[in-house]
Coordinates of C-alpha atoms in Angstrom, one line a residue:
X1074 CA -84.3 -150.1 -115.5
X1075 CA -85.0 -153.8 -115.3
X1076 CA -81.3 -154.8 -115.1
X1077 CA -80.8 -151.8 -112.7
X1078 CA -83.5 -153.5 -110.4
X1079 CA -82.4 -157.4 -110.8
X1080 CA -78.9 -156.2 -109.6
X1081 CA -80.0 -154.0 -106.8
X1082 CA -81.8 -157.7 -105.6
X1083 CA -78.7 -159.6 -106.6
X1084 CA -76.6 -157.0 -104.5
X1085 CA -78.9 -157.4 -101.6
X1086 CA -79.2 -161.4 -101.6
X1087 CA -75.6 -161.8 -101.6
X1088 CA -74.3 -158.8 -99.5
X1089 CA -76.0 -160.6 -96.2
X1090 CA -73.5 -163.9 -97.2
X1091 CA -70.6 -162.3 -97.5
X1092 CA -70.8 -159.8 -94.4
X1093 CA -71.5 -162.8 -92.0
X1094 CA -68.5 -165.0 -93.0
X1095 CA -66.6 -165.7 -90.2
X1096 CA -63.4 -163.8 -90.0
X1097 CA -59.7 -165.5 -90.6
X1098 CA -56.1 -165.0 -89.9
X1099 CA -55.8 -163.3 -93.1
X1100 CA -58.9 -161.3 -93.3
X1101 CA -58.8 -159.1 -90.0
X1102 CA -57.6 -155.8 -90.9
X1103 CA -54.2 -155.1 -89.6
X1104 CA -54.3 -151.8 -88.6
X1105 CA -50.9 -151.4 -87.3
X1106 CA -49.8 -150.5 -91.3
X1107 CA -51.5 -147.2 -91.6
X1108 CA -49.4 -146.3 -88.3
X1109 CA -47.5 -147.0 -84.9
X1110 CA -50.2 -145.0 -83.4
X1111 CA -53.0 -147.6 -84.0
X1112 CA -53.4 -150.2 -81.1
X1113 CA -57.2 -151.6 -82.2
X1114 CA -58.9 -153.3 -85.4
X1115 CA -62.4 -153.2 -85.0
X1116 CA -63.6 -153.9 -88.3
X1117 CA -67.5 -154.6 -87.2
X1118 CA -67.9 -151.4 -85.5
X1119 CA -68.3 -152.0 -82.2
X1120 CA -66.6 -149.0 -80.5
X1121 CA -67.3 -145.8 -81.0
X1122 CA -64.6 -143.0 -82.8
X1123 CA -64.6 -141.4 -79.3
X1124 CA -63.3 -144.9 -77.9
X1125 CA -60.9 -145.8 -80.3
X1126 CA -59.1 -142.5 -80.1
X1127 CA -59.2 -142.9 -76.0
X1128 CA -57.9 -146.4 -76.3
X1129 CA -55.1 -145.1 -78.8
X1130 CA -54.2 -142.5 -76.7
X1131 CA -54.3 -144.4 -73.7
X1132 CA -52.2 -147.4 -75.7
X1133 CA -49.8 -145.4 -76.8
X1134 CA -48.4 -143.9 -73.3
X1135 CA -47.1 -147.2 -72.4
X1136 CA -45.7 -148.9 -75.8
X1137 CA -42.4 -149.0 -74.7
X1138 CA -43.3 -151.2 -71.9
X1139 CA -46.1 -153.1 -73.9
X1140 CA -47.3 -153.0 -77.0
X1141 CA -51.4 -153.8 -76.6
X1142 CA -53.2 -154.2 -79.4
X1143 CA -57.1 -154.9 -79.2
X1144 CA -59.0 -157.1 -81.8
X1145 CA -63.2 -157.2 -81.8
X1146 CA -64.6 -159.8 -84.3
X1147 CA -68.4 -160.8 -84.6
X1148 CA -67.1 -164.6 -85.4
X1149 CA -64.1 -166.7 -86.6
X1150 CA -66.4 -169.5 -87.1
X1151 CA -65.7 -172.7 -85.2
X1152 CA -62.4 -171.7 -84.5
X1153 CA -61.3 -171.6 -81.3
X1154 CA -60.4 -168.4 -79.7
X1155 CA -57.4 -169.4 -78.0
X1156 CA -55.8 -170.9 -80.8
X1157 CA -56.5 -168.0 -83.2
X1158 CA -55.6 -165.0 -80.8
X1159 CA -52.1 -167.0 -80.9
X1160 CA -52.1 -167.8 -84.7
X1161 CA -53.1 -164.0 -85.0
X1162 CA -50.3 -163.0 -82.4
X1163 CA -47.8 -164.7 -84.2
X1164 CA -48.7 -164.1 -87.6
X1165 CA -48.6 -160.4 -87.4
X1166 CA -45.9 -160.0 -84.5
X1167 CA -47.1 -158.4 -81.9
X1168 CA -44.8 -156.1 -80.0
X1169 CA -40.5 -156.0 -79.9
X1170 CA -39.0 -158.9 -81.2
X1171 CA -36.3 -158.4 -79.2
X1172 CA -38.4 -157.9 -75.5
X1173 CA -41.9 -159.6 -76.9
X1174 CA -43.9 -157.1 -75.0
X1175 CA -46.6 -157.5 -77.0
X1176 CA -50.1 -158.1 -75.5
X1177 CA -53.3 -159.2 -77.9
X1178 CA -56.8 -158.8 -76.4
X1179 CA -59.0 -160.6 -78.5
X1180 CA -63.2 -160.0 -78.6
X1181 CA -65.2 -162.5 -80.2
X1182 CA -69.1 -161.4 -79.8
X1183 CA -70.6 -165.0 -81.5
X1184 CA -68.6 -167.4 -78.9
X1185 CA -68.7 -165.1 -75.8
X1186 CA -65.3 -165.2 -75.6
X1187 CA -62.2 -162.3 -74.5
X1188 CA -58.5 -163.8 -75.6
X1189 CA -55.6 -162.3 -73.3
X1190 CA -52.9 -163.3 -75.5
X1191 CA -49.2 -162.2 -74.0
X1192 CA -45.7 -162.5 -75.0
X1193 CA -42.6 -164.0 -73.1
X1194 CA -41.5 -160.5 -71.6
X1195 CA -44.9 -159.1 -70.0
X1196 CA -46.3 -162.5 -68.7
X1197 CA -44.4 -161.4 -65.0
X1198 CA -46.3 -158.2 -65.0
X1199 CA -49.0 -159.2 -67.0
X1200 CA -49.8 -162.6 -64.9
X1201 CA -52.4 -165.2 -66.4
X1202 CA -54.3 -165.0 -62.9
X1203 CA -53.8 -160.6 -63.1
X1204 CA -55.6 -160.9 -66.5
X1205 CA -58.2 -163.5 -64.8
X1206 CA -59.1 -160.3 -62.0
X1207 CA -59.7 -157.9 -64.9
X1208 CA -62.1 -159.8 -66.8
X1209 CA -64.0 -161.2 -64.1
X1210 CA -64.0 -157.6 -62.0
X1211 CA -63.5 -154.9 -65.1
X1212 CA -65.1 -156.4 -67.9
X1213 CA -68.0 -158.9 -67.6
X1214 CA -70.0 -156.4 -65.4
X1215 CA -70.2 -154.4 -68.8
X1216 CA -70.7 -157.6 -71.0
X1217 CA -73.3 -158.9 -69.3
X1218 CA -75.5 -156.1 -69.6
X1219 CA -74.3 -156.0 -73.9
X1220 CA -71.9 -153.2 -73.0
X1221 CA -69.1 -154.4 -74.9
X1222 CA -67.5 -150.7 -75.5
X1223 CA -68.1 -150.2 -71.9
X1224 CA -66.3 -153.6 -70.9
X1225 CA -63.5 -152.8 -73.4
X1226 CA -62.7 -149.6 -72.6
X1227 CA -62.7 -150.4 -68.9
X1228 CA -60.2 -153.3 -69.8
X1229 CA -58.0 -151.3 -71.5
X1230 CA -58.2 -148.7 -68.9
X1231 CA -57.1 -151.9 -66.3
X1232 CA -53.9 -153.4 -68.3
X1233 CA -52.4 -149.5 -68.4
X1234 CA -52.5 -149.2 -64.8
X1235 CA -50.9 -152.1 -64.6
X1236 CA -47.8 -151.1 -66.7
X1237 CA -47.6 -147.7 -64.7
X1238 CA -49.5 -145.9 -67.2
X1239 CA -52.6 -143.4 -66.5
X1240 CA -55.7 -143.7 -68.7
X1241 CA -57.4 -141.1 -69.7
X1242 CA -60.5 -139.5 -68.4
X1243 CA -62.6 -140.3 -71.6
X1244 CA -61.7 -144.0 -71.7
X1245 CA -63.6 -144.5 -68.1
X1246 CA -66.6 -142.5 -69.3
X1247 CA -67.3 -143.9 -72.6
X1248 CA -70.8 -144.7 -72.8
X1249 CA -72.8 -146.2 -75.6
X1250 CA -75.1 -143.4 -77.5
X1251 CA -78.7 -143.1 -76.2
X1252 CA -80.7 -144.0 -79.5
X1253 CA -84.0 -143.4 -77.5
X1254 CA -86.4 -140.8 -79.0
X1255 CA -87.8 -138.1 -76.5
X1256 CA -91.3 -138.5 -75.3
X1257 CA -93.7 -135.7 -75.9
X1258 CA -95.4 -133.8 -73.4
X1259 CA -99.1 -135.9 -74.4
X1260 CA -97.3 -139.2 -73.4
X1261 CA -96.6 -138.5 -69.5
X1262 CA -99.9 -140.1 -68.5
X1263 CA -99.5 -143.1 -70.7
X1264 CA -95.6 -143.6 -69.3
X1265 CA -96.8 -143.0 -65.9
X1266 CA -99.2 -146.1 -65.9
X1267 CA -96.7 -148.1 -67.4
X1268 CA -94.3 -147.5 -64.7
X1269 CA -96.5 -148.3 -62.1
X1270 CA -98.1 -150.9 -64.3
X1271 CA -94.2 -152.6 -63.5
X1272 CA -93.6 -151.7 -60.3
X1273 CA -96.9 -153.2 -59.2
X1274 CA -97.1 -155.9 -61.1
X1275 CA -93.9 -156.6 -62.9
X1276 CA -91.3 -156.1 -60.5
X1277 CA -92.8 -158.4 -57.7
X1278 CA -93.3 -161.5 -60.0
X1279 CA -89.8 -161.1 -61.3
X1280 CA -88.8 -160.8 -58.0
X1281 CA -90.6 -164.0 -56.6
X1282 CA -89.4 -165.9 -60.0
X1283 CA -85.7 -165.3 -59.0
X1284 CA -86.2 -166.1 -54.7
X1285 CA -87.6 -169.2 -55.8
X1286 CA -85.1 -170.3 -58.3
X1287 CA -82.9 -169.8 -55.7
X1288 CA -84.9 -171.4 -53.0
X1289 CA -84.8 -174.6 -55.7
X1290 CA -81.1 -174.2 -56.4
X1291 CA -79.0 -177.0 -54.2
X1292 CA -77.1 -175.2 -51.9
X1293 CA -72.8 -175.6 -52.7
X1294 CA -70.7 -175.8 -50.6
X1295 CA -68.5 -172.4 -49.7
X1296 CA -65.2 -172.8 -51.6
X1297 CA -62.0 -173.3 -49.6
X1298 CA -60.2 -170.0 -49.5
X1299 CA -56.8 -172.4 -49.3
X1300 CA -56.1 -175.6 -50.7
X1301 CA -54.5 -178.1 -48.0
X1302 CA -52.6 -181.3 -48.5
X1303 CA -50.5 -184.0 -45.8
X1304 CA -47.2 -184.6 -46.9
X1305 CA -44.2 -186.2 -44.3
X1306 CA -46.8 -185.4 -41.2
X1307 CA -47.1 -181.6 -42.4
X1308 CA -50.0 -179.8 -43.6
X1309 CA -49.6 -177.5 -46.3
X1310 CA -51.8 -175.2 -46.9
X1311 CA -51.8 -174.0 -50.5
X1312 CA -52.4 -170.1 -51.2
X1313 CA -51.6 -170.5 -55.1
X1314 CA -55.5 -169.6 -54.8
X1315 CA -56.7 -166.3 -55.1
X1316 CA -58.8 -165.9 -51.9
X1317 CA -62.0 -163.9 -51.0
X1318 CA -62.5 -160.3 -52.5
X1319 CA -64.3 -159.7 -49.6
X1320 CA -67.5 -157.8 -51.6
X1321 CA -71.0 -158.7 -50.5
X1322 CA -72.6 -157.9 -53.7
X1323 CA -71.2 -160.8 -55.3
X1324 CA -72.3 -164.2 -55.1
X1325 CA -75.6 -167.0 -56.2
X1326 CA -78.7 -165.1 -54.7
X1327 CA -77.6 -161.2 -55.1
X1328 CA -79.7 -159.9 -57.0
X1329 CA -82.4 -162.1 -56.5
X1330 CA -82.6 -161.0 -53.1
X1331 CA -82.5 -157.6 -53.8
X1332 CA -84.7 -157.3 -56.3
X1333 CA -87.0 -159.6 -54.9
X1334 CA -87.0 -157.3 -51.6
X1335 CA -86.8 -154.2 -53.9
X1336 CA -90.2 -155.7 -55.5
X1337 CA -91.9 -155.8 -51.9
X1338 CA -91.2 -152.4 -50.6
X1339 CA -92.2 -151.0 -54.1
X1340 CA -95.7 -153.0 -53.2
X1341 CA -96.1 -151.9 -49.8
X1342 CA -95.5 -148.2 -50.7
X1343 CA -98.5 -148.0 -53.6
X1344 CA -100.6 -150.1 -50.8
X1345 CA -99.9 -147.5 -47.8
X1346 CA -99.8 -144.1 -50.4
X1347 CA -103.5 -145.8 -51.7
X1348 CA -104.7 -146.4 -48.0
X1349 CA -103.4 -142.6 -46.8
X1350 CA -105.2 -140.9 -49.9
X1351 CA -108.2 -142.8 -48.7
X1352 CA -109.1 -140.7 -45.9
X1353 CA -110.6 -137.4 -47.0
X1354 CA -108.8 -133.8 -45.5
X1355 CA -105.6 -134.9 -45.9
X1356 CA -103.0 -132.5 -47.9
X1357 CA -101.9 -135.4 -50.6
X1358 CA -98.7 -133.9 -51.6
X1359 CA -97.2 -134.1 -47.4
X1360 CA -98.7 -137.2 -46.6
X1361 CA -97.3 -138.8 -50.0
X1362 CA -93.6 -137.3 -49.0
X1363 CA -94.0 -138.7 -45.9
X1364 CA -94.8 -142.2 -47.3
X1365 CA -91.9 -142.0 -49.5
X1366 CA -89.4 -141.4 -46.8
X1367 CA -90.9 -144.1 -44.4
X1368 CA -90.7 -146.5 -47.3
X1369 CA -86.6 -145.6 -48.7
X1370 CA -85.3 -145.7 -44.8
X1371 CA -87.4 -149.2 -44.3
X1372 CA -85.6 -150.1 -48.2
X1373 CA -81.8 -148.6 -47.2
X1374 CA -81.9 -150.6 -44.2
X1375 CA -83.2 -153.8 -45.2
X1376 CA -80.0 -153.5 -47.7
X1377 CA -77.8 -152.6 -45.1
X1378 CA -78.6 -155.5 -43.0
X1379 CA -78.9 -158.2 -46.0
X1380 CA -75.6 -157.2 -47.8
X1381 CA -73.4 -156.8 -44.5
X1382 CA -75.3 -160.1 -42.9
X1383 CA -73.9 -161.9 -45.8
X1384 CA -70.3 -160.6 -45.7
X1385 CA -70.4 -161.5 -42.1
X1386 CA -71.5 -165.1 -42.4
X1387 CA -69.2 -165.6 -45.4
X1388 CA -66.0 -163.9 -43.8
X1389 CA -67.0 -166.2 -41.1
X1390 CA -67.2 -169.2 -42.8
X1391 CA -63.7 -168.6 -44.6
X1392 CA -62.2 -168.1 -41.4
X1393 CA -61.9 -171.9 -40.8
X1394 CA -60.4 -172.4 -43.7
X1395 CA -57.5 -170.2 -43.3
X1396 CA -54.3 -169.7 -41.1
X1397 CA -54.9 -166.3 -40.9
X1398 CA -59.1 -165.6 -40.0
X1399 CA -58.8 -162.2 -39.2
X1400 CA -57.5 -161.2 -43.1
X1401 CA -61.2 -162.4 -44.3
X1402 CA -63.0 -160.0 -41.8
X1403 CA -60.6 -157.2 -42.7
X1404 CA -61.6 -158.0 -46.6
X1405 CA -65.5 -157.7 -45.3
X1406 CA -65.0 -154.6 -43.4
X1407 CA -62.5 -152.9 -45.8
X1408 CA -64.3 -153.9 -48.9
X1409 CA -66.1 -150.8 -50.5
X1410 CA -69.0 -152.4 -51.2
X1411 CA -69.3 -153.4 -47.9
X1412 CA -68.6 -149.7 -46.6
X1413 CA -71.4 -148.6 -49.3
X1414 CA -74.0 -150.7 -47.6
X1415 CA -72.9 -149.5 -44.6
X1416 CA -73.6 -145.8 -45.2
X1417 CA -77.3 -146.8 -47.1
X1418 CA -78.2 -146.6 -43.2
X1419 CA -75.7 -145.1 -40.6
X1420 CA -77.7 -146.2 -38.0
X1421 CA -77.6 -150.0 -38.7
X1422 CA -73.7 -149.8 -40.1
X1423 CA -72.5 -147.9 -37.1
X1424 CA -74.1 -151.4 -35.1
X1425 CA -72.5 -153.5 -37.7
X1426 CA -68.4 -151.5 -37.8
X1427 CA -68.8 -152.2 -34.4
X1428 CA -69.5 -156.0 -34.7
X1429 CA -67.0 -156.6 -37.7
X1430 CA -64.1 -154.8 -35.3
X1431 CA -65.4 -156.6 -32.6
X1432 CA -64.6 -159.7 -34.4
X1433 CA -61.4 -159.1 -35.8
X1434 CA -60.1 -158.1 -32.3
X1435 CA -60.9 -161.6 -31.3
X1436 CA -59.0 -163.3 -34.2
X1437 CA -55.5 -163.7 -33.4
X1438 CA -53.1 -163.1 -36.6
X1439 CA -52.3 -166.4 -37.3
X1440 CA -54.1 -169.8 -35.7
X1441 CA -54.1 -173.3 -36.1
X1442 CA -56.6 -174.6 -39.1
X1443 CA -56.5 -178.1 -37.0
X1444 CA -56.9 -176.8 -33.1
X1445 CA -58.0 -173.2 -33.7
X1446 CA -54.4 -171.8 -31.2
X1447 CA -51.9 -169.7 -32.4
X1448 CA -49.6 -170.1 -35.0
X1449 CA -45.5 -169.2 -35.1
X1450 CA -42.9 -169.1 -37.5
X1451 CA -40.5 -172.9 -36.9
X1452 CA -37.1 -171.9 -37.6
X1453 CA -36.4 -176.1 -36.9
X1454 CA -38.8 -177.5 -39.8
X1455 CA -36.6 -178.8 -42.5
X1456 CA -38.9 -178.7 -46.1
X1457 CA -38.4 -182.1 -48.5
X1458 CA -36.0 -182.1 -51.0
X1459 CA -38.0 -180.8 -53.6
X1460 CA -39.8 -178.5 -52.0
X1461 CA -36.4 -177.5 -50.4
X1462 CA -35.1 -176.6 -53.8
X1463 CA -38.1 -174.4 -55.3
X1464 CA -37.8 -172.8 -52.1
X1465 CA -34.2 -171.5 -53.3
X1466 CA -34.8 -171.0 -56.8
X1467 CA -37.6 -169.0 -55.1
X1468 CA -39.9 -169.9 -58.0
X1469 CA -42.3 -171.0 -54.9
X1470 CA -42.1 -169.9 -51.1
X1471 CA -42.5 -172.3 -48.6
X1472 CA -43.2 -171.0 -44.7
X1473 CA -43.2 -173.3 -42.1
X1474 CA -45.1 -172.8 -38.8
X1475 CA -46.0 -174.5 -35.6
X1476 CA -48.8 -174.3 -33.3
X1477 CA -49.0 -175.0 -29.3
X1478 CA -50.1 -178.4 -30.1
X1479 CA -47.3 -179.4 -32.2
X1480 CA -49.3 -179.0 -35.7
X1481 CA -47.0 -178.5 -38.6
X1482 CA -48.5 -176.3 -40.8
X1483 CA -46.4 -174.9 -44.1
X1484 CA -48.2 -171.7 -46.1
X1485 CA -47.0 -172.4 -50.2
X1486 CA -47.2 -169.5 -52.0
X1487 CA -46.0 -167.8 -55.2
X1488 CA -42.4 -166.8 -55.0
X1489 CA -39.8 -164.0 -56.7
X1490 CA -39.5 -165.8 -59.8
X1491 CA -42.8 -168.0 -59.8
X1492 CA -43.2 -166.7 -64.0
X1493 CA -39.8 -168.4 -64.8
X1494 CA -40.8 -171.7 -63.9
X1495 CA -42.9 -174.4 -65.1
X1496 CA -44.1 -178.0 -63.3
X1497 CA -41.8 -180.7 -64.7
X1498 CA -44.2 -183.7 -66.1
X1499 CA -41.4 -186.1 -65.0
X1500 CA -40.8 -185.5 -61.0
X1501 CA -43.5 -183.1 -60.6
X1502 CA -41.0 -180.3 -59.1
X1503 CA -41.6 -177.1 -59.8
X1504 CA -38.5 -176.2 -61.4
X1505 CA -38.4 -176.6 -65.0
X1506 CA -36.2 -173.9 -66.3
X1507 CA -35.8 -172.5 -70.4
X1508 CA -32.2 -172.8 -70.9
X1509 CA -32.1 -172.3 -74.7
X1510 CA -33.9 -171.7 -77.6
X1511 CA -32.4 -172.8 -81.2
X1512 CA -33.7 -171.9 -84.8
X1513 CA -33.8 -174.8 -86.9
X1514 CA -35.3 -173.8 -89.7
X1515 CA -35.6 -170.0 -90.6
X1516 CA -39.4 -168.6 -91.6
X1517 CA -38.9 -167.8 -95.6
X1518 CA -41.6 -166.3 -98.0
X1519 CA -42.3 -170.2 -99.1
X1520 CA -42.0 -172.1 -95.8
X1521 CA -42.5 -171.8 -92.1
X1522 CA -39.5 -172.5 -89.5
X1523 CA -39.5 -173.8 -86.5
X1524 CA -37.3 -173.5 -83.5
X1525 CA -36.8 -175.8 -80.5
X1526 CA -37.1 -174.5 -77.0
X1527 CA -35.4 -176.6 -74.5
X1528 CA -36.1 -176.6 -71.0
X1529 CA -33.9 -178.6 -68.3
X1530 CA -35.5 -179.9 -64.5
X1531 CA -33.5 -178.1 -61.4
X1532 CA -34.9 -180.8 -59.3
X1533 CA -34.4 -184.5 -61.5
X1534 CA -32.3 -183.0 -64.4
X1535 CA -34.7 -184.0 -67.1
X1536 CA -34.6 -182.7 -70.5
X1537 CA -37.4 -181.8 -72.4
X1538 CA -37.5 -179.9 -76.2
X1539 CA -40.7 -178.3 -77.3
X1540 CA -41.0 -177.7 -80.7
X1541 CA -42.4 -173.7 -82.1
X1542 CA -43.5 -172.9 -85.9
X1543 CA -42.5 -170.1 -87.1
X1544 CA -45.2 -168.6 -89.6
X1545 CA -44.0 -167.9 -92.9
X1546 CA -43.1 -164.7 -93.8
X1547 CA -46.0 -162.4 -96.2
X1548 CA -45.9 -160.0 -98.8
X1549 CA -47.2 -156.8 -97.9
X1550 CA -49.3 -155.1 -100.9
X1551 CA -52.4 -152.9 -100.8
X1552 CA -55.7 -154.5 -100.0
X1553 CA -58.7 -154.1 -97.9
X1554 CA -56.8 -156.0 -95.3
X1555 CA -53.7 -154.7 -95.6
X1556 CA -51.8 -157.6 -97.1
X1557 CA -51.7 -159.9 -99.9
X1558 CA -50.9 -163.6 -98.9
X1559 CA -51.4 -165.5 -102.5
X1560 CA -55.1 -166.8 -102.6
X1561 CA -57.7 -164.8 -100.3
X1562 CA -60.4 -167.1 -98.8
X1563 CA -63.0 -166.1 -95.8
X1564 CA -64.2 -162.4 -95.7
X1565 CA -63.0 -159.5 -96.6
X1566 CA -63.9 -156.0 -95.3
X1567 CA -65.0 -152.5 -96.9
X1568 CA -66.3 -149.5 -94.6
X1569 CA -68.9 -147.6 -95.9
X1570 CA -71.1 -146.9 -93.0
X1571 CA -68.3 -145.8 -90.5
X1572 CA -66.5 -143.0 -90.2
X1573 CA -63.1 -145.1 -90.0
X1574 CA -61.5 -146.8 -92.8
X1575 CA -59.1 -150.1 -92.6
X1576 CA -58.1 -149.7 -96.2
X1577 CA -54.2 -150.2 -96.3
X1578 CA -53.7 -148.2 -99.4
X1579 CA -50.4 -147.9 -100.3
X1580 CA -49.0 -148.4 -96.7
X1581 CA -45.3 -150.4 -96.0
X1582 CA -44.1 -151.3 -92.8
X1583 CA -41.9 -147.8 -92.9
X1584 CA -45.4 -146.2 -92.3
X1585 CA -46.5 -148.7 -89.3
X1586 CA -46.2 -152.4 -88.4
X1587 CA -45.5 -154.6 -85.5
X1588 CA -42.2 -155.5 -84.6
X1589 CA -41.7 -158.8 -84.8
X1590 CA -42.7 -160.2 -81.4
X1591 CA -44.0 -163.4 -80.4
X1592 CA -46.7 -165.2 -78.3
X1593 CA -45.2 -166.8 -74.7
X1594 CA -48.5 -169.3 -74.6
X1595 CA -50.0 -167.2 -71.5
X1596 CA -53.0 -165.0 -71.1
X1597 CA -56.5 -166.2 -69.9
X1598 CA -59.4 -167.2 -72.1
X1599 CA -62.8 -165.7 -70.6
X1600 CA -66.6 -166.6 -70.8
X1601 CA -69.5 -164.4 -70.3

């Protein structure tokens, strides 16, 4: 019994060390062996069965136009994301080796971090600035509240629409279980005063805290919607930007100002409902209704006016920033959120539609940043050299116009084949091209290779070789992870309080595996 009970402490001393070691390239279960119909390793249990089926099923549908497979780690230590979603990438081959469609998206709870890692033959659908819009839009709304199934899922859900595919239902609905216990019917009077006990007192200080935080905060300036430079007495105007979404709910002061206006209406309606049941002969249960309503229409249009007030002055702030104002009023007035505040009260958005088309009847199409008049296409401007050139490879698109004034202005914006193209470090053109890629050394069970990529300058002719390691080949075996690579190091992985299991067994790469593919260097690395 005593050796029973020293082991059982032992067990329970040393279990806590073991499951916080930080995972590595070797340790993260690879899935993929126990079948082609696996697309996620989530070895700490942070989706749900329900999701991972979804995100299978939703995976699946488009693998022969990407292979996605989705990794969530508590922590790979100091590592750096980026770095390891590629070393990962690499090492176990995401997607066709032959099309590299492969796509990693990599969680990492510790460092806040979400890897997009992409190979060579989805980054033109699967753009670094496309993956930028679904993290910032899809999945940090989720994250930020500790969602991260939610954020996932609604990630996932993002990249299939993007390769043509159609997610299903249950992946937009996933929803983390409600681990709340049901209140009895003895504990509506104590939950009652605790709820106004917040909205009384709570809610306004909050409220207050936030307005004056942001009363404190140093007002920035409004970012530029384009970039503009002078070169040989032209403007140009750079559009490489992504420009204004056009929402009103986003922004420094947001919800501050709501809930700091959602904290004084809350006030004001206890104050009035107290004053009204007051006076004696009244019937409390109409005059309390009444209240209420008074209160919600004062709330809905306060909102209405706030969030479209802001869209207003922002869309016209952005105007004078941009050869063509009247886009920014149509992203104010065709945003949804915008159309949502709107309808909170009818009778203030039918006043505000009628300003917003007001405005963008006034707008002409295309005007002059420099003198405010019209702008039209100049058939007579003859573009630089260099910019001549990436204008023909069409790996950027160069569109010259000229006002009534005699202003020059050139619009520089992505082209047909912006993917294939890099900045040369040499002449600065925009037209370094990969013209071949040799194996020097061939990846072995001993040794890594390495093959040399070469790339050649359209513009100045330069040559430049960028070296790749290859990652040595491994030995498949059974093993908690799937894989035996010689010495095991880091933290290995047994699941006994989930209903999945990322035991290899006997699995071979006949039953499942990647097929070789390889990381391109793109994606996006996001924060929350």
């Amino acid at each position: 019994m005593k050796h029973h009970t020293l082991l059982t402490f032992v067990f329970f001393l040393v279990f806590p060390v073991f499951a916080q070691s930080p995972w590595t390239i070797q340790t993260v279960p690879n899935t993929r062996l126990q079948g082609n119909g696996i697309h996620v390793s989530d070895p700490d249990d942070y989706l749900s069965d329900s999701a991972e089926t979804n995100i299978n099923t939703a995976l699946c549908a488009i693998r022969e136009r990407a292979d996605v497979f989705v990794v969530t780690l508590s922590s790979i230590g100091d590592t750096e994301p980026k770095h390891f979603a590629t070393q990962l990438f690499n090492h176990w081959g995401i997607g066709d080796a032959e099309t590299d469609n492969g796509v990693l998206m990599l969680f990492v709870e510790d460092q806040h971090a979400l890897e997009f890692e992409t190979g060579y033959g989805v980054e033109e659908t699967l753009t670094d600035a496309r993956c930028e819009r679904i993290f910032r839009t899809a999945i940090v709304p989720y994250f930020r509240k500790g969602d991260y199934e939610g954020g996932l899922c609604a990630g996932v859900a993002e990249i299939v629409s993007v390769f043509g595919g159609e997610a299903p239902l249950g992946l937009l609905t996933v929803a983390p279980e409600s681990t709340d216990n049901d209140s009895g019917p003895g504990d509506a009077p104590s939950d009652l005063l605790m709820l106004l006990f917040v909205f009384v007192f709570v809610m306004p200080i909050v409220g207050i805290v936030f307005w004056l935080r942001k009363l404190s905060d140093k007002k920035s300036p409004v970012s530029d919607a384009y970039r503009s430079f002078e070169e040989d007495g032209a403007t140009y105007i750079d559009g490489l930007k992504t420009t204004w979404s056009g929402s009103p709910w986003e922004g420094k002061g947001c919800l501050g100002g709501l809930m700091f206006g959602f904290s004084i209406f809350v006030f004001l309606f206890v104050v009035i409902a107290f004053l009204t049941l007051s006076f004696p002969g009244l019937e409390e249960k109409r005059y309390m209704n009444l209240v209420s309503g008074i209160t919600l229409a004062l709330y809905l249009t306060w909102v209405c006016f706030r969030q479209n007030h802001r869209a207003l002055k922002m869309a016209q702030k952005l105007s004078k920033q941009t050869i063509n104002p009247k886009a920014m009023y149509e992203a104010a007035f065709d945003n949804t959120g915008n159309k949502i505040a709107m309808w909170m009260a009818p009778w203030l958005g039918w006043v505000y539609r009628r300003i917003y088309k007001k405005k963008m009847e006034d707008m002409l199409d295309y005007q002059c940043p420099i003198c405010s008049s019209r702008l039209r296409k100049d058939g007579s401007f003859v573009l630089p050299d260099i910019h001549a050139l990436e204008n023909g490879l069409q790996a950027l698109k160069y569109t010259p116009y000229r006002c009534a004034k005699g202003h020059e202005i050139v619009m520089k914006e992505h082209g047909k084949h912006y993917t294939s193209f890099k900045t040369c470090s040499k002449c600065g053109a925009f037209a370094l091209e990969q013209t071949k890629t040799e194996t020097i050394r061939k990846a072995d069970y001993s040794h890594s290779g390495e093959k040399v990529m070469t790339y050649v300058c359209r513009y100045c002719g330069d040559a430049q070789k960028r070296s790749v390691v290859i990652p040595k080949l491994v030995h498949y075996s059974s093993g908690s992870d799937g894989y035996s690579s010689g010495s095991s190091s880091g933290r290995s992985y047994s699941s006994s309080s989930s209903s999945r299991s990322y035991s290899s067994g006997s699995s071979s790469r006949s039953s499942g595996s990647f097929g070789g593919g390889r990381s391109g260097g793109g994606g996006y690395s996001g924060r929350w």
